[in-house]
Structure formats: structure tokens, C-alpha cells
Coordinates of C-alpha atoms (C1' of nucleotides) in Angstrom, one line a residue:
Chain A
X1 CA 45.5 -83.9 -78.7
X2 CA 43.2 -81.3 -76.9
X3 CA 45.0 -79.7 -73.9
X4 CA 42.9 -79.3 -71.3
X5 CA 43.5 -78.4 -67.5
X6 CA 40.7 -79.5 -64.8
X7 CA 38.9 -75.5 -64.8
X8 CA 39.3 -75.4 -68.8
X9 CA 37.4 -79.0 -68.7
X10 CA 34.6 -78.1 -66.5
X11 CA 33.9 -75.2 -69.6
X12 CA 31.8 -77.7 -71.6
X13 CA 29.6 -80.4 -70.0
X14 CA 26.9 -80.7 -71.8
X15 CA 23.0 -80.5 -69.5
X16 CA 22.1 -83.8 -70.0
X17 CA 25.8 -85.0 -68.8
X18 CA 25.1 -82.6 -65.7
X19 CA 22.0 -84.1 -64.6
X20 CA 23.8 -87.2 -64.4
X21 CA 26.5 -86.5 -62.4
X22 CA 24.8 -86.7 -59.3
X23 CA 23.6 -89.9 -60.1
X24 CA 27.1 -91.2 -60.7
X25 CA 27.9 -89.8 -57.4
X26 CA 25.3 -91.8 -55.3
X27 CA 26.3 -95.2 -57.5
X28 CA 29.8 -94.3 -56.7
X29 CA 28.7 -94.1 -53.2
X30 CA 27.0 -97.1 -53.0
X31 CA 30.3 -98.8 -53.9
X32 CA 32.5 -96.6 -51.7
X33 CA 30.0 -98.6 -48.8
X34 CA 30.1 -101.8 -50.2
X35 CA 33.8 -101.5 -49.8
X36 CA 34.5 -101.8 -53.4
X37 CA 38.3 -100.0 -54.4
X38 CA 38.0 -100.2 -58.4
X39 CA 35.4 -100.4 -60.8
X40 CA 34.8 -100.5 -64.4
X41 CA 32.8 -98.6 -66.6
X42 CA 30.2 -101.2 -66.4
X43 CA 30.1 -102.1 -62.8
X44 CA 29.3 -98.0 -62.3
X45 CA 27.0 -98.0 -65.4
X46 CA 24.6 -100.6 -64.2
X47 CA 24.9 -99.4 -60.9
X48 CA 23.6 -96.2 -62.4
X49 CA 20.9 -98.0 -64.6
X50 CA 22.7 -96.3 -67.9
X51 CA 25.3 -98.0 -70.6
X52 CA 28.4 -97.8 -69.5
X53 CA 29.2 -96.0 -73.5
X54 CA 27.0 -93.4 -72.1
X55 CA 28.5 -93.5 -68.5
X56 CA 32.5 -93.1 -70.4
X57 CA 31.1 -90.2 -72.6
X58 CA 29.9 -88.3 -69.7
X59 CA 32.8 -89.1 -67.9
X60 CA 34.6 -87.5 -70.1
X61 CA 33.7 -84.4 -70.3
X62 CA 35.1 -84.4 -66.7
X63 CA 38.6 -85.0 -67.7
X64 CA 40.7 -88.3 -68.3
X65 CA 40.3 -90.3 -64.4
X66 CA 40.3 -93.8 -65.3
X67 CA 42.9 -96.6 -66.1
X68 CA 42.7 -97.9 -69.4
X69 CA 42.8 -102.3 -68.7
X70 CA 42.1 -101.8 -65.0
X71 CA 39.0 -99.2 -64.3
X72 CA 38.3 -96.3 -62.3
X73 CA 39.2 -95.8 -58.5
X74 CA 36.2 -95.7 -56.8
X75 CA 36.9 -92.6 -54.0
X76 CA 39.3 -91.0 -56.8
X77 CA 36.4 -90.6 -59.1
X78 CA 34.0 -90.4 -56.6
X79 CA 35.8 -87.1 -55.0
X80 CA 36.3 -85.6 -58.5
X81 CA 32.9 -85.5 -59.7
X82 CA 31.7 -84.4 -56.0
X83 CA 34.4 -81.4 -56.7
X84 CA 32.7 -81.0 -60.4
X85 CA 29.6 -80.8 -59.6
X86 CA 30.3 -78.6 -56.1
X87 CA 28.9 -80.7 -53.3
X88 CA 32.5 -80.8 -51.7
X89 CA 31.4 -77.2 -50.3
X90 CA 28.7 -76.3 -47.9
X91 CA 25.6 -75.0 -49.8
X92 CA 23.2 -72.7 -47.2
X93 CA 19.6 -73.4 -48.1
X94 CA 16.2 -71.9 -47.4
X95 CA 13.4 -73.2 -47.3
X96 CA 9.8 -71.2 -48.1
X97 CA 6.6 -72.0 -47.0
X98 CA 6.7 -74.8 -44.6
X99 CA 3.4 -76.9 -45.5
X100 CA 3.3 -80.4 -45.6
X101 CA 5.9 -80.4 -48.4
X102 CA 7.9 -78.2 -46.6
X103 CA 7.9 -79.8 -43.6
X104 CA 8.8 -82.9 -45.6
X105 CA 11.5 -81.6 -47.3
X106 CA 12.8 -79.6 -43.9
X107 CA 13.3 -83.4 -42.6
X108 CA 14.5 -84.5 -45.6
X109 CA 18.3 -85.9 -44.7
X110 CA 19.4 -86.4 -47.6
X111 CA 20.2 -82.9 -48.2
X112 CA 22.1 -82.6 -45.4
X113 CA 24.3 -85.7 -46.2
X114 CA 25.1 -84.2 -49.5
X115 CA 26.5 -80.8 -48.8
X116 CA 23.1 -79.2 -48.3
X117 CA 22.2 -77.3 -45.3
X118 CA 19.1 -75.8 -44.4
X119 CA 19.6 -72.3 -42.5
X120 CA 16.4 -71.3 -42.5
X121 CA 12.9 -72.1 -42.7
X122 CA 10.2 -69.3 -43.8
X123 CA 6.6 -69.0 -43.4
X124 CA 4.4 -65.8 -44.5
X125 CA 1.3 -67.4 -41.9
X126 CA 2.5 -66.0 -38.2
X127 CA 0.7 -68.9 -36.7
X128 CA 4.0 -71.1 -38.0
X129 CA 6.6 -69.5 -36.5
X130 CA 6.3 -70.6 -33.2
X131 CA 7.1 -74.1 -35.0
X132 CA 10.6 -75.9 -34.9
X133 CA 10.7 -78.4 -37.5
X134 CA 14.3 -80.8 -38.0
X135 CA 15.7 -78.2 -35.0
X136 CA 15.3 -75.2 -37.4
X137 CA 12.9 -72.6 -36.4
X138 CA 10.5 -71.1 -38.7
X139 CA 10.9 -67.8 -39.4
X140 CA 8.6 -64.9 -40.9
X141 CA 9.2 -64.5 -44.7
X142 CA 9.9 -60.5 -43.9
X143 CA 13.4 -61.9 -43.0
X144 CA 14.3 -63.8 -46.2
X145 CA 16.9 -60.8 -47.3
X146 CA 18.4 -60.8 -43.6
X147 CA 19.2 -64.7 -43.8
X148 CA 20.4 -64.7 -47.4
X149 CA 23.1 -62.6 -46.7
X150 CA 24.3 -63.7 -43.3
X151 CA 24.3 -67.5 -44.5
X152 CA 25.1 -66.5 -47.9
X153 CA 22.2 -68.8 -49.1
X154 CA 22.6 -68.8 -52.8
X155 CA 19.7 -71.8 -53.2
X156 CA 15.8 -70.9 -52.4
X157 CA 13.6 -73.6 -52.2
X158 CA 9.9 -72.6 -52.8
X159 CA 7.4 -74.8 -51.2
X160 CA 4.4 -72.3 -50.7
X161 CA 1.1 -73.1 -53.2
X162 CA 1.3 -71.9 -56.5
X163 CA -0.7 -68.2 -56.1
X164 CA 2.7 -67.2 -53.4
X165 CA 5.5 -68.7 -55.6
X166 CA 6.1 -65.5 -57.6
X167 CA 6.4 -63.4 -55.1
X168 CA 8.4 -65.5 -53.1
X169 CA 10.7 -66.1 -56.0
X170 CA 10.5 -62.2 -57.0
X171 CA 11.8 -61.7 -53.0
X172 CA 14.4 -64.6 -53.6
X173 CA 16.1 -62.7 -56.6
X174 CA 15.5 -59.6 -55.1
X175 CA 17.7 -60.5 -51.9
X176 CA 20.7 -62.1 -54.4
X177 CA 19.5 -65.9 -54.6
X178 CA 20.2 -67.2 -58.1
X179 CA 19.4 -70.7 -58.2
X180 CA 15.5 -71.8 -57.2
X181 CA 13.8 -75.1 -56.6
X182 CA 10.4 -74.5 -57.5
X183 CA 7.7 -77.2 -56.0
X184 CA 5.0 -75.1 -56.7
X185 CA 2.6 -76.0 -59.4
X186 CA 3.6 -72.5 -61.6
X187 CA 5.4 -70.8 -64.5
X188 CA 8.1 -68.5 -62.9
X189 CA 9.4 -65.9 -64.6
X190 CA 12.8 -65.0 -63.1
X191 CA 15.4 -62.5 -64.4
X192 CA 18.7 -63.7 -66.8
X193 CA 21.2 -65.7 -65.0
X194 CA 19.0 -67.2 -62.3
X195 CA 18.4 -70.6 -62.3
X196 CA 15.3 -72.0 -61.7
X197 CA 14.3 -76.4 -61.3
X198 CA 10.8 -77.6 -61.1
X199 CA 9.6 -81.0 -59.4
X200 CA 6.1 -80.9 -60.0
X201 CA 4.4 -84.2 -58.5
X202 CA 1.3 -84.2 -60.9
X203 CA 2.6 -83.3 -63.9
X204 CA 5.2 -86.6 -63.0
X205 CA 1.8 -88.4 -62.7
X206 CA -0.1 -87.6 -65.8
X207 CA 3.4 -88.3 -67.4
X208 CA 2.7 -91.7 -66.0
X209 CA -0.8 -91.6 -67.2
X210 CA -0.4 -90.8 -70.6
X211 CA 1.5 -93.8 -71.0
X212 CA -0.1 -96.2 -69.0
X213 CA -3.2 -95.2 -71.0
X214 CA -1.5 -96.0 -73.9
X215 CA -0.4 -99.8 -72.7
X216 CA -4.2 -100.0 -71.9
X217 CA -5.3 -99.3 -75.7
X218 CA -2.5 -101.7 -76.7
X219 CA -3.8 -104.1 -74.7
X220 CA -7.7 -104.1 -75.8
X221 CA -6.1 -103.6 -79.4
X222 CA -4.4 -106.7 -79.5
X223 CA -5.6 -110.2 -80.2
X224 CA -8.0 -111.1 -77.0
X225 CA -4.9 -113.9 -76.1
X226 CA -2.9 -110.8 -74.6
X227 CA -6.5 -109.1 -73.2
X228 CA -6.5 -112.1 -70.6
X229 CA -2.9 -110.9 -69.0
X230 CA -4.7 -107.3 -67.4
X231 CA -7.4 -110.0 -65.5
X232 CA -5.4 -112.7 -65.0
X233 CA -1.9 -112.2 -62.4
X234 CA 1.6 -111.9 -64.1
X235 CA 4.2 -114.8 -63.3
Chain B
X1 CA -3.3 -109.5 -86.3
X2 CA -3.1 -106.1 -84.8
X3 CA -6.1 -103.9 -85.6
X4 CA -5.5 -100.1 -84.9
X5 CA -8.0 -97.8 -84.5
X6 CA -6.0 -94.7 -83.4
X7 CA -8.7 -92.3 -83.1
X8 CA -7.3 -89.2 -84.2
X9 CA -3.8 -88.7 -84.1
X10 CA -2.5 -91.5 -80.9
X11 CA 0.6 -92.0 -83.6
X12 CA 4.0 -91.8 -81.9
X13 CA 4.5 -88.7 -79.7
X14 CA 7.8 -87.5 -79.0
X15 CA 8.5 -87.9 -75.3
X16 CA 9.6 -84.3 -74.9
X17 CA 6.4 -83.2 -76.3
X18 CA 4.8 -86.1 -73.9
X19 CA 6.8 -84.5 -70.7
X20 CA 5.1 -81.0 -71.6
X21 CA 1.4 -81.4 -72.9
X22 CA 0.5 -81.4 -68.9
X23 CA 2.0 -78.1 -68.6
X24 CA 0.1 -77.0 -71.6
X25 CA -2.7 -78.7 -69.6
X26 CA -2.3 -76.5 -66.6
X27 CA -1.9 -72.9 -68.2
X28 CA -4.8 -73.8 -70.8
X29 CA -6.6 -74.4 -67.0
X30 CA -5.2 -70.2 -66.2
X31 CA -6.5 -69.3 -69.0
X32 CA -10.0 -70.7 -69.2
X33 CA -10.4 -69.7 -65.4
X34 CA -9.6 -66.1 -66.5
X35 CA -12.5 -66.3 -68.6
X36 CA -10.6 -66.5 -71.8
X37 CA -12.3 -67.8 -74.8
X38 CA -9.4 -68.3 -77.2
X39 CA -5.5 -67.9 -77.5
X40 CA -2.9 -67.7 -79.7
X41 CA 0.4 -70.3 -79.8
X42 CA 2.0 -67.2 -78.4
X43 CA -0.6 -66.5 -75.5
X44 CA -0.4 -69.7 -74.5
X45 CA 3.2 -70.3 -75.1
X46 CA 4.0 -67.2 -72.8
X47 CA 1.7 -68.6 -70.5
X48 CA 3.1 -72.3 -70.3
X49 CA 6.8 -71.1 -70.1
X50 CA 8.1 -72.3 -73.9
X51 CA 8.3 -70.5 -77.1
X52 CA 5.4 -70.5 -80.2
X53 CA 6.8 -72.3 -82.6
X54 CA 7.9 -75.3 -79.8
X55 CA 4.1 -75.3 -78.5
X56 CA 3.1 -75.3 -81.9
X57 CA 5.0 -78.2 -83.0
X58 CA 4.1 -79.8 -79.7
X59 CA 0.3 -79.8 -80.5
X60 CA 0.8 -80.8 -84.1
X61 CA 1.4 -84.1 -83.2
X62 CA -1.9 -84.5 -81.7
X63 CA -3.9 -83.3 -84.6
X64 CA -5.1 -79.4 -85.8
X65 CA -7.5 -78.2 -83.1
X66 CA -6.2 -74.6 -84.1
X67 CA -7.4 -71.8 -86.3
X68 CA -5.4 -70.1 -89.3
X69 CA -5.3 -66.5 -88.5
X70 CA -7.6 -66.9 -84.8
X71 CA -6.3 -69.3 -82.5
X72 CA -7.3 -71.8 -80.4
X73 CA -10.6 -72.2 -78.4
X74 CA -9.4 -72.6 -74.8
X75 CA -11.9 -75.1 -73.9
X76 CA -11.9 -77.3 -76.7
X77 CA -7.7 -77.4 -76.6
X78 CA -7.9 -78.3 -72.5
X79 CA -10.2 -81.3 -73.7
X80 CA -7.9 -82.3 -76.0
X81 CA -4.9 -82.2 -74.6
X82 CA -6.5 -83.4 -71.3
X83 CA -8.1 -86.7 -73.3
X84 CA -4.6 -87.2 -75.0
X85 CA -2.5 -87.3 -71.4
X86 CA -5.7 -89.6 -70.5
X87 CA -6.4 -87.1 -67.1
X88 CA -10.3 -87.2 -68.9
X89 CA -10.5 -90.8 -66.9
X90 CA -10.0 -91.4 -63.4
X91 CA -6.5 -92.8 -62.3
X92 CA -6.1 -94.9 -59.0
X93 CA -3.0 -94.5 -56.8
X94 CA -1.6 -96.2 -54.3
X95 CA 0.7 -94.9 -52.0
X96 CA 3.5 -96.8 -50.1
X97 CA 5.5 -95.1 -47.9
X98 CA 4.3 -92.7 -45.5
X99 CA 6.8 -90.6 -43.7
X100 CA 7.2 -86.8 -44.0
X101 CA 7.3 -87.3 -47.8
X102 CA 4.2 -90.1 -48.1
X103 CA 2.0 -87.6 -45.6
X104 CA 2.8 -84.6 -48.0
X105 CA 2.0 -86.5 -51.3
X106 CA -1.4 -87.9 -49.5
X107 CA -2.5 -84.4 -48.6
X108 CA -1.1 -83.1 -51.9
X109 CA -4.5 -81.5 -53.5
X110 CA -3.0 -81.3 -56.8
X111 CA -3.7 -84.7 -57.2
X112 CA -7.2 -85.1 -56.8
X113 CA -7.6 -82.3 -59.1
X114 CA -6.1 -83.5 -61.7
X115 CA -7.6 -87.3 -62.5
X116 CA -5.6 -89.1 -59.8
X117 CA -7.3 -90.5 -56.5
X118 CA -5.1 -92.0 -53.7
X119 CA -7.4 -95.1 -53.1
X120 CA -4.9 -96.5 -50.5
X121 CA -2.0 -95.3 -48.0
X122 CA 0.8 -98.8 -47.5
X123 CA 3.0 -98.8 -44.9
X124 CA 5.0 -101.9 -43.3
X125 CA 5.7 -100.1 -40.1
X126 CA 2.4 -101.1 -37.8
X127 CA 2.5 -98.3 -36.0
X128 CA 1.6 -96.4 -38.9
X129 CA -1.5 -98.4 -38.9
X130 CA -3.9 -96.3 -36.9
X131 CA -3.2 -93.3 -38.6
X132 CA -5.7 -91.7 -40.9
X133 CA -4.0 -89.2 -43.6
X134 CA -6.1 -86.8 -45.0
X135 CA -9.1 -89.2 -44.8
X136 CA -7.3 -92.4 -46.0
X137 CA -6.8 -95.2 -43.5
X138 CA -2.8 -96.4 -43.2
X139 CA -2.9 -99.8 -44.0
X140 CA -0.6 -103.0 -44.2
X141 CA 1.8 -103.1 -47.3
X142 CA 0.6 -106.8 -47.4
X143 CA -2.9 -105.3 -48.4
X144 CA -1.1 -104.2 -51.7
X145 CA -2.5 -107.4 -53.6
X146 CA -5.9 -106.6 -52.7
X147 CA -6.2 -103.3 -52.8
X148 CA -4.7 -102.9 -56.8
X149 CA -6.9 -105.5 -58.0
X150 CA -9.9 -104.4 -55.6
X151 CA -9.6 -100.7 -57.2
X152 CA -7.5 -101.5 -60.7
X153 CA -4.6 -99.5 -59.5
X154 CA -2.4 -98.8 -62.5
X155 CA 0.1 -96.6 -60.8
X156 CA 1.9 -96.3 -57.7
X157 CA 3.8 -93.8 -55.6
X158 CA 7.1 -95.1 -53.4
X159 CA 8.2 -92.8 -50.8
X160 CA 10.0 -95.0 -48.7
X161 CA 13.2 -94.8 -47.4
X162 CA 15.4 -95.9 -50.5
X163 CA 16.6 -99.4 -48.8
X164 CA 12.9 -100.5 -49.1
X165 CA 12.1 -98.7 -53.0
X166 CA 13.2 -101.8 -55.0
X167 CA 11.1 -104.4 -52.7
X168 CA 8.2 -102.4 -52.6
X169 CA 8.8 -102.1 -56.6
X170 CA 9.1 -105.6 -57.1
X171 CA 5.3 -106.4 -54.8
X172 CA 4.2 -103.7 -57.5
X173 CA 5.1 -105.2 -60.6
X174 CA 3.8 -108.6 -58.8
X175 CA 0.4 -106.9 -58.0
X176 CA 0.1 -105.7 -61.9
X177 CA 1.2 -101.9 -61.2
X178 CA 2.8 -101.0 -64.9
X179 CA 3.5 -97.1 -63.8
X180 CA 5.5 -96.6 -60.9
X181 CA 6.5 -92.6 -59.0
X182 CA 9.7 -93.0 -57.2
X183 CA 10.5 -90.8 -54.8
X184 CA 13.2 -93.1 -53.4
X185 CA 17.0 -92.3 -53.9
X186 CA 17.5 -95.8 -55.7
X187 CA 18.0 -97.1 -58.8
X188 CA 15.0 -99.6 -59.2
X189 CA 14.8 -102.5 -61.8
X190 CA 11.7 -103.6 -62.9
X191 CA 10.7 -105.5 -65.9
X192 CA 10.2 -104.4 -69.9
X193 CA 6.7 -102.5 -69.9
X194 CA 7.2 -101.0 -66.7
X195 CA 7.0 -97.2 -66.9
X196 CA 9.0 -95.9 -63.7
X197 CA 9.6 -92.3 -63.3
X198 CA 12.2 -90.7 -60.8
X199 CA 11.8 -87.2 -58.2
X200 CA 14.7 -87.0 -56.7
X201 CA 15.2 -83.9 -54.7
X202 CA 19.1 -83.7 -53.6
X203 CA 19.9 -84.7 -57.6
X204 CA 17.9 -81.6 -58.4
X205 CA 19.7 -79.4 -55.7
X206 CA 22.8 -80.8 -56.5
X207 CA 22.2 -79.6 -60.5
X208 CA 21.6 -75.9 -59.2
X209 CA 25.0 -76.6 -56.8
X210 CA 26.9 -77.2 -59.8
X211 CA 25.4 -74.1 -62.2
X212 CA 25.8 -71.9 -59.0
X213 CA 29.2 -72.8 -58.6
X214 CA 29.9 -71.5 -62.3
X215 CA 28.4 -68.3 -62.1
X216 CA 30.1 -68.0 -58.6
X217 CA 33.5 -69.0 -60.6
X218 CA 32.5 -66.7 -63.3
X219 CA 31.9 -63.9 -60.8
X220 CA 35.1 -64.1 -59.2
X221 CA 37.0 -63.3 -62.4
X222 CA 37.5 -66.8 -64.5
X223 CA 37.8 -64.0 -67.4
X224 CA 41.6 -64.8 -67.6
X225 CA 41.1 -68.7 -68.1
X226 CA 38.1 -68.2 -70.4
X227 CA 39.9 -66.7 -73.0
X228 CA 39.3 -68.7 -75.4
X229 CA 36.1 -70.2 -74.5
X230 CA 33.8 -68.6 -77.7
X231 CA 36.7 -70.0 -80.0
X232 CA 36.1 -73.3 -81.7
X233 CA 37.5 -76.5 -81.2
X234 CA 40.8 -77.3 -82.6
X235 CA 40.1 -80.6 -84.9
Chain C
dT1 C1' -9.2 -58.3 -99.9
dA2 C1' -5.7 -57.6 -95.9
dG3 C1' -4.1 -59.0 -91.7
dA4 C1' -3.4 -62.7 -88.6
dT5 C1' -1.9 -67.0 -87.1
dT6 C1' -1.7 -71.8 -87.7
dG7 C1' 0.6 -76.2 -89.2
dT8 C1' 4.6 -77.8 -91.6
dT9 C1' 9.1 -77.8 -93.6
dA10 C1' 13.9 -78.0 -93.3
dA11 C1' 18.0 -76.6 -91.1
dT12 C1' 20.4 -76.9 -86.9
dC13 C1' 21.6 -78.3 -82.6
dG14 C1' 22.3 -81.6 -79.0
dA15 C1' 22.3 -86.4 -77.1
dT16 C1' 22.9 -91.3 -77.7
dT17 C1' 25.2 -95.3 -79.2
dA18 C1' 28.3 -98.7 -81.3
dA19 C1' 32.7 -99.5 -82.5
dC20 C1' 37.5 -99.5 -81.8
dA21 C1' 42.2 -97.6 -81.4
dA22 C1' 44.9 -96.5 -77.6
dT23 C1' 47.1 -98.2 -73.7
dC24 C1' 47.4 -100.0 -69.1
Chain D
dT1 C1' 53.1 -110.2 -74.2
dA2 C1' 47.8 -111.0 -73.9
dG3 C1' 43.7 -109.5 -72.1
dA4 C1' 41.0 -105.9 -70.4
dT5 C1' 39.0 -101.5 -70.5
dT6 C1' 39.2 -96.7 -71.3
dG7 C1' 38.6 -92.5 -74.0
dT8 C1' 37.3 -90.9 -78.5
dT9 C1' 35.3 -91.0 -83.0
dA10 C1' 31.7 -90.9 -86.1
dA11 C1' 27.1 -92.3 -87.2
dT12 C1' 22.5 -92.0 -85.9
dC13 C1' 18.7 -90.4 -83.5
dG14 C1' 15.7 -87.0 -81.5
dA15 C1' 14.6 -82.2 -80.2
dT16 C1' 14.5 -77.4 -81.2
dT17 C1' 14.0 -73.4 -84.0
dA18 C1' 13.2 -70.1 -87.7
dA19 C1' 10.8 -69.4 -91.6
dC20 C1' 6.9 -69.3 -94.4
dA21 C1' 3.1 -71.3 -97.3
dA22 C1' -1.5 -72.3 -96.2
dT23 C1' -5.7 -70.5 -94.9
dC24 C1' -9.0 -68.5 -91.8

DNA sequence: TAGATTGTTAATCGATTAACAATC
DNA sequence: TAGATTGTTAATCGATTAACAATC
């Protein structure tokens, strides 16, 4: 048998079983409210919307925190895979280029409530900064390098449009941040060891829209007996 | 009796290959507005972020709209790939939800630009009724009916706060919506043949939390413990 | 022809899943 | 003990990558 102590486990966990984690948290979450003490593998699995062979796999990589007959404790496992994945510290977070998006995600509270905090908010357009949006005040982007190291903001969200988000990411690295979240619609190119996530809404859509046209040509492909169901409204 | 008539190459593509042909989409888009005629896999690999041989493999499953020894013809490509992902055609959307998020996804150019067309802005909050966003009227979330079969919406957007994502979901499937954005924090269920695709925005901060918190473990001298972290497993 | 670059093959790598022994 | 459920194994599936024959 493998001996492995909690830091020695955390070596290993595979991308996909990271990307997960979070959502395991929220499910877990969701039961801490309901006021549920114990569940099993697949309670938290469909609570997830994965198979709870899945759910066990990834949760093991983690380390060994269930009960073999009964299940896991919900705030047990719920506080170990906050502490894996780090949200049971306080993660200082800017925000760049405070559009619509940016406004959006400045008021987003669901950062807030899971170990995010905004410190600051940047602009590069002067006309912004007399702005105060969620009780932060918007700042010039000249004083990126000043805030990352007073807060110690190691996450940079970029919200600017795409032609700015180099730069700003260039800046970002530049002033020690290693992990980005990119909304703008571009490539970045960012040195070894920084990390950088992209949420890009249309690319999501024409996802949608490749498939969808697919289903479509399915449809008309098919005997007419199926054709009626696009007209006609589902049960 | 199912007659096929794929018209080139509409055989089974790979969903990773699915997820990245709209990137390919947008640098062949850099490219042709640079005034560049044709490219190599590794132009436009460097361009789209991936290596050659991925990009290469990537565009095999749509057919051989490449050169031996030139290249590709950057217009001819962008048609492809763009009548492949189905962004050739005109995709109505209909947005429920607008808060901070649903105002930012409404004004979101990137959109228009790109085959999708926000026919209607839902909310259930009636205050939200006289508002006009970015030239599209706020209506009634009972309109949803209406307005899919009025405009043949095939996709829809949820930005509502995530206690109302599954309802909304459910009026969705009921309207005929097979493609549904979720920018909600919730798990929704929907029914077999319903594409639903997730953005969640704490998940991906949360992802970066938990890679920062490794390099910030590795940085403050984990060398001791990882000791034997290059060594295989022991059987 | 000689050089360039695609499209494809095959090896490898990583993720998913079903099954079940371990064990509470 | 008997029933329940975890944690792990091994098979399978899908994605990535390097290499190169085909061919412009």
C-alpha cells in the first residue's frame, strides 16, 4: 500500500480532477445548507451532475476521507477539498478594464463568497476613475505594480477588449502576477510558469452552434415523422 | 430509413477538435484582416495558440482544404471552418436574465459579429421592463413562448441568479430551446438532446487558486518533500 | 528536380468507466 | 453478522504528439 501524507497527495491530481473540485465544493455546499451531515458518493455525484465512479476517483486523488458502508461527512469533506484547492485563504484580485464585463464581474458576489477579493479595479480611460463600482474605486492602470504588491494580488483578471489584453497581461507578469483570467477575445502569450484561463462567451456560443446545427441536419435527414417535432411543441 | 447526405466530411468530430475550430475561426479572421493570402499549419497554429501537428489533425477531420508543400488559402479555410461550426447562418438568442452579467452579455459585440443576434432580452423582475439594453426592449420572461417560436430561437443564454437557472431552463426546453449558455452557478437538468454549456467564473478563479497555491508551495521550498516526486510509482 | 508542407499513421498519454475487494 | 459503500484496479475510450510518406 502507497504511503502517502496529505502534501505528498496533493503532488498528483490530474487537470481534469482539478477542474472539478470546485464543483464538488459548491455541491458539498449545497448540502452543508440543506442541513445534510453525511452523504454518499452518489447523493454528491448527482448533486454534481457526474457518476459517482467518477466522483470516488477524483476524490481520491485527494486522500482517503470517506467511510467505507456509511459515506462521506459532508463539512469534513467539504473543508478538505476547500484546503486542496486553496479557497480556505484570502485570494487579492484585480480587476482590468472595467467595461460592462468588468463592471459585471466587479459585482459579481460570488467571488467574494468564495475566498476571492477584489482590491482593486483598473481602467487605462481617465474618464473611469472617478467611478466606484461594488465600493471599489477605479483606479488608473499606471498603478497595477503599486497594488500587486501591497495586496499581494497574485490573480489578474483582464476584462479590457481584445487589442489591450497583451499589454495588460505583459504589465500583469511584469508586476509578479502569475495566474490570469483572460475574458478577452485573444491568444496570450505569457512567460513559463504563469497561468493563464480563458472564458470566451462566443466561442461558448458557436460551440453551441455547431451542434445545434448538427441536430438540425439530423432532423431534415430523418424520415419526415421526426421533421413534424421542430414545428409542432414538445410534450 | 435514414438517408445521409453528409456533404463533405460532417462524420464524427471529436469534441476537442469541436471546442477549438472557433478559435481557429478567429485567428484565420487575424490573419485575413492583415491581408494575408495564405498560411502554413504552423502560421496559423502560432497564431491560434496550439501546436502544427494538433491544428493539423484538427482540420483533417473536416476534409483537405490544404496544400502539400504551400499551405492554406486564408479565405477559403475561414469559409470552411466557419460553414462547419454553422456561424455561415444566422443564430437567434435569447437572453434571460439581465443583471450586471445579462447587460454585459447584451452589449457584448462579439456576438453580433460572429452569427449570433440577441432577438430578445427576458426578465421576470417588471421593473426591468422599461429598460432598453443596447437597443433591445426588456421584456416579460412569460414572452419566452412567443418570442422562440416568433424568431426560431435555437439557443439561449441564462444569467440569472442561480436559484432561478433550472426554472428558466425547464420554460427553455418547453419553448423548443435545444442549446442552452449558463452562466448560472447551478447544476441544471434538462432532457437527452439538450446541449447545455457551463461559464462559470468563481470555478475558473478557483482552478488558478489551486495552481497558484502550488507554485506558492513550491516557492517556499517543498524541495525537501518532493524528493521523490520524478520517481515512479511503486506497483 | 529540390524544397516545403500537408494529411495520416501509430505510439503515447490521460481520462473515463465498470466492477469488485476491502471494510465500515 | 449482513448490508452498504468506499477506494482501487484494470479495461476502454479519447486526445495528443512525433514522425514521415505523399505530393504540391
Amino acid at each position: 500500500m502507497t504511503e502517502r501524507t496529505p502534501s505528498e497527495a496533493s503532488r498528483d491530481i490530474p487537470e481534469a480532477t482539478v477542474a472539478r473540485l470546485p464543483v464538488y465544493l459548491r455541491a458539498l455546499t449545497g448540502l452543508s445548507e440543506a442541513g445534510t451531515a453525511t452523504c454518499s458518493s452518489e447523493d454528491l455525484a448527482t448533486a454534481a451532475g457526474v457518476n459517482s465512479a467518477k466522483l470516488r476517483k477524483d476524490l481520491s486523488y485527494l486522500g482517503s476521507y470517506g467511510t467505507r458502508g456509511v459515506g462521506y461527512d459532508v463539512e469534513y469533506l467539504l473543508y478538505q477539498i476547500a484546503r486542496e484547492i486553496g479557497v480556505t485563504q484570502d485570494w487579492p484580485v484585480v480587476i482590468v478594464g472595467i467595461g460592462n464585463l468588468g463592471h459585471a464581474l466587479a459585482s459579481f458576489s460570488g467571488f467574494r463568497s468564495r475566498g476571492f477579493r477584489v482590491v482593486a479595479l483598473l481602467d487605462a480611460d481617465p474618464r473611469r476613475h472617478s467611478e466606484v463600482v461594488a465600493g471599489v474605486d477605479v483606479r488608473p492602470f499606471s498603478d497595477l505594480e503599486a497594488i500587486v504588491h501591497e495586496h499581494g494580488v497574485a490573480i489578474g483578471v483582464i476584462s479590457t477588449p481584445a487589442p489591450a489584453a497583451q499589454d495588460v497581461a505583459d504589465h500583469m507578469v511584469a508586476a509578479g502576477i502569475r495566474s490570469i483570467l483572460n475574458f478577452a477575445p485573444t491568444v496570450l502569450a505569457v512567460p513559463d510558469g504563469v497561468d493563464v484561463r480563458k472564458v470566451d462567451l462566443s466561442i461558448e456560443l458557436q460551440i453551441l452552434a455547431y451542434h445545434e446545427q448538427r441536430k438540425a441536419l439530423g432532423a431534415a435527414g430523418v424520415a419526415r415523422g421526426a421533421g413534424g417535432e421542430l414545428e409542432g411543441r414538445p410534450a
